[in-house]
């Protein structure tokens, strides 16, 4: 059965469930009982292909009841995930807000800034290449923000599709949109720095990829307000939906981090359990002063892990426990199409960060060395599993590790070899099964 049809039917089922059982649900005073009751009703009526999406809905409802996403974002979710008409989404939201388990105070209060010369400027930098079909959505998601002082910089890496035409047709007259176009392809990491150096004069900076977008129109206002209240932070980030385009799925991704995380703790434990990296830099508003202090001008490529780690040398990390954007996962994501030269450059950047942490910022040398070894291992194994194409890629990674991070060389070599052997055996088994099926 067609997935879109199944999802539409799931949306109808959710609305009918609230309509039919509203009196029972309205008597429940806590969200846990409400969620359990609702899930029981949906499971009993849903199909197996709908079940995962209904479970996701229950998680989103829980986030709404706890004030972890706005009414605006909830409505976006049910419209996008279940192809729900706006009037039906509004009706559903209205019913939810009249339940006893719903706390009116849990809805995020909108933060407003005056439209004056004293309102801090925010630069939003979008790098793009051949993504016309996504670019308009991300640009509009920024222009729809209610923060009054945003300047948007789009840097086009010599796209061959209709990107240039789109920018001229729709945004040429927008006073707060700057369009830059390269004569040759230079890569997103280089382009972020290029746009920042040329036009990044605001007090705050947001780096966006061309296939992600914001869904909370009050988010930049909230992020700036957080910065103003917590001047010790280098950046502020939030939760997102992961949009799995192949599965037509929007799934909540919750960082589960404190409002403020100390810079040293986050740096040393970066990407370990309890210290996750935000999805790209989609929701991350950086303080420009922190970017300067962590020496952004001498970065060869401004990529997300490097910019987070450098920022954690000069300031704490801030988090707003709300869902603010959508991060797309699809076969064209850069993380699945990496080249060995890019990885080597990334590793050199981490080596530089290691030296900065110890020599300039007096981080504990032993702890930093352990962090570096772990980071190199994770980076290389991820590359070998998902992007490496041949033996030369494998050798390039091992040679770099042997020279620059010898403490993990033997473990990396063994684990990488074991992975390739197991993958080869798996492919042989699949080939054998397909051969048997063809013969029979």
Tab-separated table of N, CA and C in Angstrom, residues 283-417:
chain	number	residue	atom	x	y	z
A	283	UNK	N	20.941	24.611	14.138
A	283	UNK	CA	20.303	25.490	15.127
A	283	UNK	C	21.323	26.285	15.936
A	284	UNK	N	22.591	26.219	15.548
A	284	UNK	CA	23.640	26.746	16.414
A	284	UNK	C	23.989	28.191	16.077
A	285	UNK	N	23.673	29.075	17.005
A	285	UNK	CA	23.978	30.492	16.865
A	285	UNK	C	25.266	30.772	17.642
A	286	UNK	N	26.332	31.102	16.901
A	286	UNK	CA	27.648	31.350	17.495
A	286	UNK	C	27.815	32.832	17.820
A	287	UNK	N	28.566	33.085	18.863
A	287	UNK	CA	28.968	34.456	19.164
A	287	UNK	C	30.165	34.804	18.279
A	288	UNK	N	30.071	35.875	17.519
A	288	UNK	CA	31.155	36.232	16.601
A	288	UNK	C	32.463	36.443	17.353
A	289	UNK	N	32.397	37.061	18.511
A	289	UNK	CA	33.591	37.307	19.317
A	289	UNK	C	34.299	35.996	19.649
A	290	UNK	N	33.529	34.943	19.932
A	290	UNK	CA	34.112	33.632	20.234
A	290	UNK	C	34.773	33.029	18.993
A	291	UNK	N	34.147	33.213	17.824
A	291	UNK	CA	34.735	32.701	16.585
A	291	UNK	C	36.081	33.369	16.298
A	292	UNK	N	36.161	34.646	16.578
A	292	UNK	CA	37.426	35.361	16.371
A	292	UNK	C	38.470	34.867	17.357
A	293	UNK	N	38.059	34.729	18.615
A	293	UNK	CA	38.997	34.313	19.664
A	293	UNK	C	39.524	32.910	19.428
A	294	UNK	N	38.691	32.037	18.853
A	294	UNK	CA	39.169	30.669	18.605
A	294	UNK	C	39.871	30.551	17.253
A	295	UNK	N	40.120	31.708	16.618
A	295	UNK	CA	40.999	31.789	15.444
A	295	UNK	C	40.368	31.217	14.176
A	296	UNK	N	39.118	31.595	13.905
A	296	UNK	CA	38.428	31.095	12.728
A	296	UNK	C	39.126	31.505	11.434
A	297	UNK	N	39.804	32.652	11.441
A	297	UNK	CA	40.442	33.140	10.210
A	297	UNK	C	41.577	32.230	9.740
A	298	UNK	N	42.128	31.434	10.638
A	298	UNK	CA	43.208	30.528	10.257
A	298	UNK	C	42.749	29.087	10.056
A	299	UNK	N	41.428	28.896	10.015
A	299	UNK	CA	40.901	27.569	9.680
A	299	UNK	C	40.880	27.417	8.167
A	300	UNK	N	41.324	26.280	7.668
A	300	UNK	CA	41.278	26.034	6.223
A	300	UNK	C	39.863	25.698	5.777
A	301	UNK	N	39.130	24.961	6.643
A	301	UNK	CA	37.745	24.600	6.339
A	301	UNK	C	36.921	24.761	7.609
A	302	UNK	N	35.830	25.467	7.500
A	302	UNK	CA	34.956	25.650	8.655
A	302	UNK	C	33.887	24.566	8.609
A	303	UNK	N	34.166	23.432	9.263
A	303	UNK	CA	33.229	22.325	9.325
A	303	UNK	C	32.716	22.159	10.756
A	304	UNK	N	31.588	21.456	10.911
A	304	UNK	CA	30.867	21.529	12.176
A	304	UNK	C	31.653	21.030	13.391
A	305	UNK	N	32.268	19.856	13.318
A	305	UNK	CA	32.997	19.355	14.488
A	305	UNK	C	34.124	20.297	14.883
A	306	UNK	N	34.875	20.778	13.906
A	306	UNK	CA	36.005	21.661	14.191
A	306	UNK	C	35.551	22.968	14.820
A	307	UNK	N	34.473	23.528	14.306
A	307	UNK	CA	34.022	24.817	14.844
A	307	UNK	C	33.448	24.656	16.245
A	308	UNK	N	32.805	23.521	16.513
A	308	UNK	CA	32.338	23.263	17.874
A	308	UNK	C	33.522	23.124	18.832
A	309	UNK	N	34.492	22.320	18.456
A	309	UNK	CA	35.628	22.062	19.341
A	309	UNK	C	36.430	23.334	19.606
A	310	UNK	N	36.680	24.107	18.576
A	310	UNK	CA	37.405	25.370	18.784
A	310	UNK	C	36.599	26.314	19.679
A	311	UNK	N	35.293	26.360	19.470
A	311	UNK	CA	34.456	27.239	20.285
A	311	UNK	C	34.480	26.832	21.754
A	312	UNK	N	34.643	25.528	22.010
A	312	UNK	CA	34.690	25.041	23.386
A	312	UNK	C	36.030	25.316	24.063
A	313	UNK	N	36.966	25.866	23.334
A	313	UNK	CA	38.218	26.315	23.956
A	313	UNK	C	38.048	27.692	24.591
A	314	UNK	N	37.055	28.447	24.139
A	314	UNK	CA	36.942	29.841	24.577
A	314	UNK	C	35.647	30.144	25.329
A	315	UNK	N	34.685	29.220	25.348
A	315	UNK	CA	33.441	29.505	26.047
A	315	UNK	C	32.608	28.258	26.260
A	316	UNK	N	31.628	28.359	27.160
A	316	UNK	CA	30.735	27.240	27.441
A	316	UNK	C	29.740	27.040	26.296
A	317	UNK	N	28.975	25.952	26.391
A	317	UNK	CA	27.951	25.644	25.389
A	317	UNK	C	26.575	25.878	25.988
A	318	UNK	N	25.689	26.476	25.216
A	318	UNK	CA	24.330	26.720	25.674
A	318	UNK	C	23.323	25.902	24.883
A	319	UNK	N	22.268	25.459	25.550
A	319	UNK	CA	21.242	24.655	24.876
A	319	UNK	C	19.853	25.095	25.296
A	320	UNK	N	18.984	25.217	24.314
A	320	UNK	CA	17.575	25.517	24.554
A	320	UNK	C	16.807	24.228	24.293
A	321	UNK	N	16.088	23.746	25.294
A	321	UNK	CA	15.411	22.453	25.189
A	321	UNK	C	14.102	22.610	24.422
A	322	UNK	N	14.245	22.876	23.149
A	322	UNK	CA	13.102	23.014	22.255
A	322	UNK	C	13.489	22.459	20.894
A	323	UNK	N	12.501	22.123	20.080
A	323	UNK	CA	12.763	21.625	18.728
A	323	UNK	C	12.594	22.779	17.753
A	324	UNK	N	13.671	23.083	17.035
A	324	UNK	CA	13.696	24.327	16.254
A	324	UNK	C	13.852	24.145	14.756
A	325	UNK	N	14.328	22.986	14.289
A	325	UNK	CA	14.605	22.843	12.865
A	325	UNK	C	14.472	21.425	12.370
A	326	UNK	N	14.755	21.249	11.084
A	326	UNK	CA	14.689	19.935	10.430
A	326	UNK	C	16.016	19.661	9.740
A	327	UNK	N	16.621	18.522	10.103
A	327	UNK	CA	17.874	18.075	9.498
A	327	UNK	C	17.553	16.913	8.565
A	328	UNK	N	17.841	17.106	7.288
A	328	UNK	CA	17.516	16.069	6.305
A	328	UNK	C	18.610	15.002	6.244
A	329	UNK	N	18.173	13.750	6.190
A	329	UNK	CA	19.089	12.621	5.985
A	329	UNK	C	18.710	11.959	4.667
A	330	UNK	N	19.631	11.982	3.718
A	330	UNK	CA	19.369	11.371	2.422
A	330	UNK	C	20.690	10.957	1.798
A	331	UNK	N	20.628	10.259	0.711
A	331	UNK	CA	21.831	9.704	0.091
A	331	UNK	C	22.823	10.733	-0.390
A	332	UNK	N	22.401	11.998	-0.508
A	332	UNK	CA	23.299	13.035	-1.003
A	332	UNK	C	23.953	13.848	0.104
A	333	UNK	N	23.703	13.469	1.385
A	333	UNK	CA	24.387	14.172	2.464
A	333	UNK	C	25.893	14.056	2.290
A	334	UNK	N	26.598	15.138	2.613
A	334	UNK	CA	28.051	15.147	2.446
A	334	UNK	C	28.734	14.061	3.275
A	335	UNK	N	28.127	13.710	4.434
A	335	UNK	CA	28.745	12.741	5.324
A	335	UNK	C	28.816	11.343	4.715
A	336	UNK	N	28.059	11.081	3.641
A	336	UNK	CA	28.112	9.774	2.990
A	336	UNK	C	28.916	9.808	1.697
A	337	UNK	N	29.504	10.947	1.374
A	337	UNK	CA	30.236	11.085	0.114
A	337	UNK	C	31.574	11.798	0.331
A	338	UNK	N	32.310	11.363	1.345
A	338	UNK	CA	33.555	12.031	1.704
A	338	UNK	C	34.739	11.435	0.962
A	339	UNK	N	35.720	12.273	0.667
A	339	UNK	CA	36.959	11.818	0.024
A	339	UNK	C	38.075	11.768	1.065
A	340	UNK	N	39.095	10.967	0.777
A	340	UNK	CA	40.181	10.785	1.750
A	340	UNK	C	40.913	12.095	2.028
A	341	UNK	N	41.071	12.934	1.017
A	341	UNK	CA	41.752	14.223	1.224
A	341	UNK	C	40.988	15.094	2.220
A	342	UNK	N	39.665	15.047	2.134
A	342	UNK	CA	38.830	15.819	3.055
A	342	UNK	C	39.021	15.314	4.484
A	343	UNK	N	39.057	13.989	4.640
A	343	UNK	CA	39.228	13.410	5.980
A	343	UNK	C	40.595	13.759	6.552
A	344	UNK	N	41.632	13.685	5.721
A	344	UNK	CA	42.983	14.031	6.181
A	344	UNK	C	43.028	15.490	6.637
A	345	UNK	N	42.383	16.367	5.887
A	345	UNK	CA	42.340	17.779	6.281
A	345	UNK	C	41.592	17.945	7.603
A	346	UNK	N	40.524	17.178	7.749
A	346	UNK	CA	39.751	17.195	8.992
A	346	UNK	C	40.607	16.721	10.171
A	347	UNK	N	41.397	15.681	9.949
A	347	UNK	CA	42.262	15.151	11.006
A	347	UNK	C	43.380	16.135	11.351
A	348	UNK	N	43.916	16.808	10.355
A	348	UNK	CA	44.939	17.829	10.620
A	348	UNK	C	44.366	18.959	11.482
A	349	UNK	N	43.117	19.312	11.194
A	349	UNK	CA	42.444	20.348	11.987
A	349	UNK	C	42.319	19.894	13.440
A	350	UNK	N	41.964	18.637	13.664
A	350	UNK	CA	41.838	18.133	15.031
A	350	UNK	C	43.196	18.083	15.731
A	351	UNK	N	44.250	17.791	14.973
A	351	UNK	CA	45.594	17.820	15.542
A	351	UNK	C	45.953	19.238	15.974
A	352	UNK	N	45.568	20.211	15.162
A	352	UNK	CA	45.821	21.604	15.512
A	352	UNK	C	45.031	21.998	16.763
A	353	UNK	N	43.785	21.536	16.830
A	353	UNK	CA	42.950	21.828	18.000
A	353	UNK	C	43.564	21.203	19.252
A	354	UNK	N	44.062	19.998	19.117
A	354	UNK	CA	44.725	19.345	20.256
A	354	UNK	C	45.871	20.207	20.777
A	355	UNK	N	46.704	20.690	19.878
A	355	UNK	CA	47.848	21.519	20.278
A	355	UNK	C	47.393	22.852	20.879
A	356	UNK	N	46.343	23.443	20.314
A	356	UNK	CA	45.806	24.685	20.863
A	356	UNK	C	45.290	24.473	22.283
A	357	UNK	N	44.574	23.369	22.486
A	357	UNK	CA	43.964	23.095	23.786
A	357	UNK	C	45.016	23.011	24.883
A	358	UNK	N	46.130	22.384	24.561
A	358	UNK	CA	47.191	22.190	25.573
A	358	UNK	C	48.075	23.422	25.690
A	359	UNK	N	48.527	23.955	24.571
A	359	UNK	CA	49.544	25.009	24.591
A	359	UNK	C	48.991	26.409	24.831
A	360	UNK	N	47.795	26.696	24.319
A	360	UNK	CA	47.231	28.043	24.464
A	360	UNK	C	46.201	28.157	25.576
A	361	UNK	N	45.432	27.081	25.791
A	361	UNK	CA	44.314	27.177	26.734
A	361	UNK	C	44.506	26.310	27.975
A	362	UNK	N	45.683	25.688	28.099
A	362	UNK	CA	46.081	24.970	29.320
A	362	UNK	C	45.131	23.841	29.711
A	363	UNK	N	44.538	23.177	28.719
A	363	UNK	CA	43.748	21.989	29.011
A	363	UNK	C	44.705	20.853	29.391
A	364	UNK	N	44.234	19.928	30.216
A	364	UNK	CA	45.058	18.833	30.700
A	364	UNK	C	45.586	17.992	29.532
A	365	UNK	N	46.911	17.881	29.438
A	365	UNK	CA	47.540	17.245	28.271
A	365	UNK	C	47.150	15.775	28.124
A	366	UNK	N	47.116	15.059	29.243
A	366	UNK	CA	46.790	13.638	29.182
A	366	UNK	C	45.344	13.423	28.734
A	367	UNK	N	44.434	14.244	29.274
A	367	UNK	CA	43.025	14.125	28.909
A	367	UNK	C	42.812	14.508	27.442
A	368	UNK	N	43.523	15.531	26.988
A	368	UNK	CA	43.390	15.962	25.590
A	368	UNK	C	43.937	14.898	24.644
A	369	UNK	N	45.031	14.258	25.013
A	369	UNK	CA	45.600	13.192	24.182
A	369	UNK	C	44.617	12.032	24.053
A	370	UNK	N	43.949	11.705	25.158
A	370	UNK	CA	42.939	10.638	25.124
A	370	UNK	C	41.773	11.040	24.229
A	371	UNK	N	41.352	12.312	24.353
A	371	UNK	CA	40.280	12.803	23.479
A	371	UNK	C	40.689	12.697	22.017
A	372	UNK	N	41.919	13.096	21.707
A	372	UNK	CA	42.401	13.104	20.336
A	372	UNK	C	42.416	11.689	19.761
A	373	UNK	N	42.919	10.733	20.519
A	373	UNK	CA	42.956	9.353	20.052
A	373	UNK	C	41.565	8.809	19.759
A	374	UNK	N	40.644	9.095	20.664
A	374	UNK	CA	39.276	8.635	20.479
A	374	UNK	C	38.641	9.293	19.259
A	375	UNK	N	38.875	10.594	19.079
A	375	UNK	CA	38.290	11.325	17.960
A	375	UNK	C	38.832	10.837	16.628
A	376	UNK	N	40.133	10.595	16.555
A	376	UNK	CA	40.754	10.087	15.327
A	376	UNK	C	40.181	8.711	14.987
A	377	UNK	N	40.073	7.866	15.983
A	377	UNK	CA	39.542	6.516	15.762
A	377	UNK	C	38.118	6.564	15.198
A	378	UNK	N	37.254	7.350	15.847
A	378	UNK	CA	35.855	7.435	15.426
A	378	UNK	C	35.750	8.010	14.011
A	379	UNK	N	36.508	9.060	13.741
A	379	UNK	CA	36.461	9.714	12.428
A	379	UNK	C	36.868	8.753	11.316
A	380	UNK	N	37.974	8.059	11.520
A	380	UNK	CA	38.495	7.171	10.474
A	380	UNK	C	37.606	5.943	10.288
A	381	UNK	N	37.157	5.344	11.381
A	381	UNK	CA	36.304	4.164	11.244
A	381	UNK	C	34.988	4.515	10.541
A	382	UNK	N	34.435	5.682	10.848
A	382	UNK	CA	33.205	6.117	10.180
A	382	UNK	C	33.445	6.278	8.679
A	383	UNK	N	34.569	6.898	8.346
A	383	UNK	CA	34.904	7.095	6.933
A	383	UNK	C	35.094	5.750	6.224
A	384	UNK	N	35.823	4.842	6.838
A	384	UNK	CA	36.078	3.550	6.210
A	384	UNK	C	34.786	2.753	6.011
A	385	UNK	N	33.851	2.889	6.932
A	385	UNK	CA	32.604	2.140	6.836
A	385	UNK	C	31.662	2.694	5.771
A	386	UNK	N	31.618	4.023	5.633
A	386	UNK	CA	30.560	4.631	4.827
A	386	UNK	C	31.021	5.345	3.552
A	387	UNK	N	32.306	5.708	3.467
A	387	UNK	CA	32.722	6.511	2.314
A	387	UNK	C	33.929	5.975	1.557
A	388	UNK	N	34.790	5.215	2.217
A	388	UNK	CA	36.018	4.747	1.558
A	388	UNK	C	35.677	3.890	0.343
A	389	UNK	N	36.461	4.079	-0.724
A	389	UNK	CA	36.140	3.402	-1.984
A	389	UNK	C	37.125	2.284	-2.332
A	390	UNK	N	38.370	2.402	-1.899
A	390	UNK	CA	39.366	1.419	-2.327
A	390	UNK	C	40.498	1.289	-1.304
A	391	UNK	N	41.484	0.456	-1.645
A	391	UNK	CA	42.588	0.176	-0.730
A	391	UNK	C	43.442	1.410	-0.466
A	392	UNK	N	43.571	2.292	-1.450
A	392	UNK	CA	44.379	3.500	-1.248
A	392	UNK	C	43.766	4.403	-0.182
A	393	UNK	N	42.423	4.453	-0.106
A	393	UNK	CA	41.756	5.208	0.955
A	393	UNK	C	42.099	4.620	2.321
A	394	UNK	N	42.054	3.301	2.399
A	394	UNK	CA	42.379	2.578	3.640
A	394	UNK	C	43.822	2.870	4.056
A	395	UNK	N	44.747	2.773	3.113
A	395	UNK	CA	46.163	2.999	3.432
A	395	UNK	C	46.437	4.452	3.842
A	396	UNK	N	45.754	5.384	3.199
A	396	UNK	CA	45.947	6.796	3.536
A	396	UNK	C	45.586	7.055	4.989
A	397	UNK	N	44.485	6.441	5.462
A	397	UNK	CA	44.060	6.621	6.848
A	397	UNK	C	45.058	5.996	7.821
A	398	UNK	N	45.504	4.793	7.513
A	398	UNK	CA	46.441	4.118	8.411
A	398	UNK	C	47.785	4.838	8.464
A	399	UNK	N	48.264	5.297	7.333
A	399	UNK	CA	49.556	5.995	7.311
A	399	UNK	C	49.506	7.291	8.118
A	400	UNK	N	48.407	8.014	7.979
A	400	UNK	CA	48.286	9.266	8.738
A	400	UNK	C	48.250	8.971	10.237
A	401	UNK	N	47.510	7.942	10.608
A	401	UNK	CA	47.386	7.582	12.025
A	401	UNK	C	48.729	7.149	12.599
A	402	UNK	N	49.467	6.343	11.856
A	402	UNK	CA	50.765	5.860	12.335
A	402	UNK	C	51.719	7.011	12.619
A	403	UNK	N	51.633	8.059	11.802
A	403	UNK	CA	52.541	9.191	11.961
A	403	UNK	C	52.073	10.180	13.019
A	404	UNK	N	50.774	10.387	13.148
A	404	UNK	CA	50.265	11.472	13.992
A	404	UNK	C	49.545	11.023	15.257
A	405	UNK	N	49.109	9.774	15.299
A	405	UNK	CA	48.408	9.272	16.488
A	405	UNK	C	48.763	7.803	16.695
A	406	UNK	N	50.042	7.522	16.946
A	406	UNK	CA	50.511	6.135	16.993
A	406	UNK	C	49.891	5.295	18.111
A	407	UNK	N	49.367	5.936	19.154
A	407	UNK	CA	48.819	5.174	20.287
A	407	UNK	C	47.607	4.337	19.895
A	408	UNK	N	46.894	4.718	18.831
A	408	UNK	CA	45.708	3.942	18.435
A	408	UNK	C	45.938	3.167	17.141
A	409	UNK	N	47.140	3.242	16.595
A	409	UNK	CA	47.404	2.663	15.274
A	409	UNK	C	47.066	1.169	15.218
A	410	UNK	N	47.572	0.384	16.157
A	410	UNK	CA	47.361	-1.065	16.116
A	410	UNK	C	45.887	-1.430	16.265
A	411	UNK	N	45.181	-0.750	17.172
A	411	UNK	CA	43.755	-1.028	17.359
A	411	UNK	C	42.965	-0.658	16.101
A	412	UNK	N	43.279	0.500	15.532
A	412	UNK	CA	42.582	0.931	14.325
A	412	UNK	C	42.812	-0.052	13.179
A	413	UNK	N	44.055	-0.467	12.995
A	413	UNK	CA	44.392	-1.397	11.913
A	413	UNK	C	43.638	-2.718	12.073
A	414	UNK	N	43.616	-3.232	13.306
A	414	UNK	CA	42.943	-4.503	13.573
A	414	UNK	C	41.435	-4.383	13.355
A	415	UNK	N	40.834	-3.340	13.917
A	415	UNK	CA	39.379	-3.176	13.824
A	415	UNK	C	38.935	-2.910	12.392
A	416	UNK	N	39.726	-2.133	11.654
A	416	UNK	CA	39.382	-1.853	10.261
A	416	UNK	C	39.455	-3.125	9.426
A	417	UNK	N	40.505	-3.905	9.643
A	417	UNK	CA	40.659	-5.158	8.898
A	417	UNK	C	39.520	-6.124	9.231
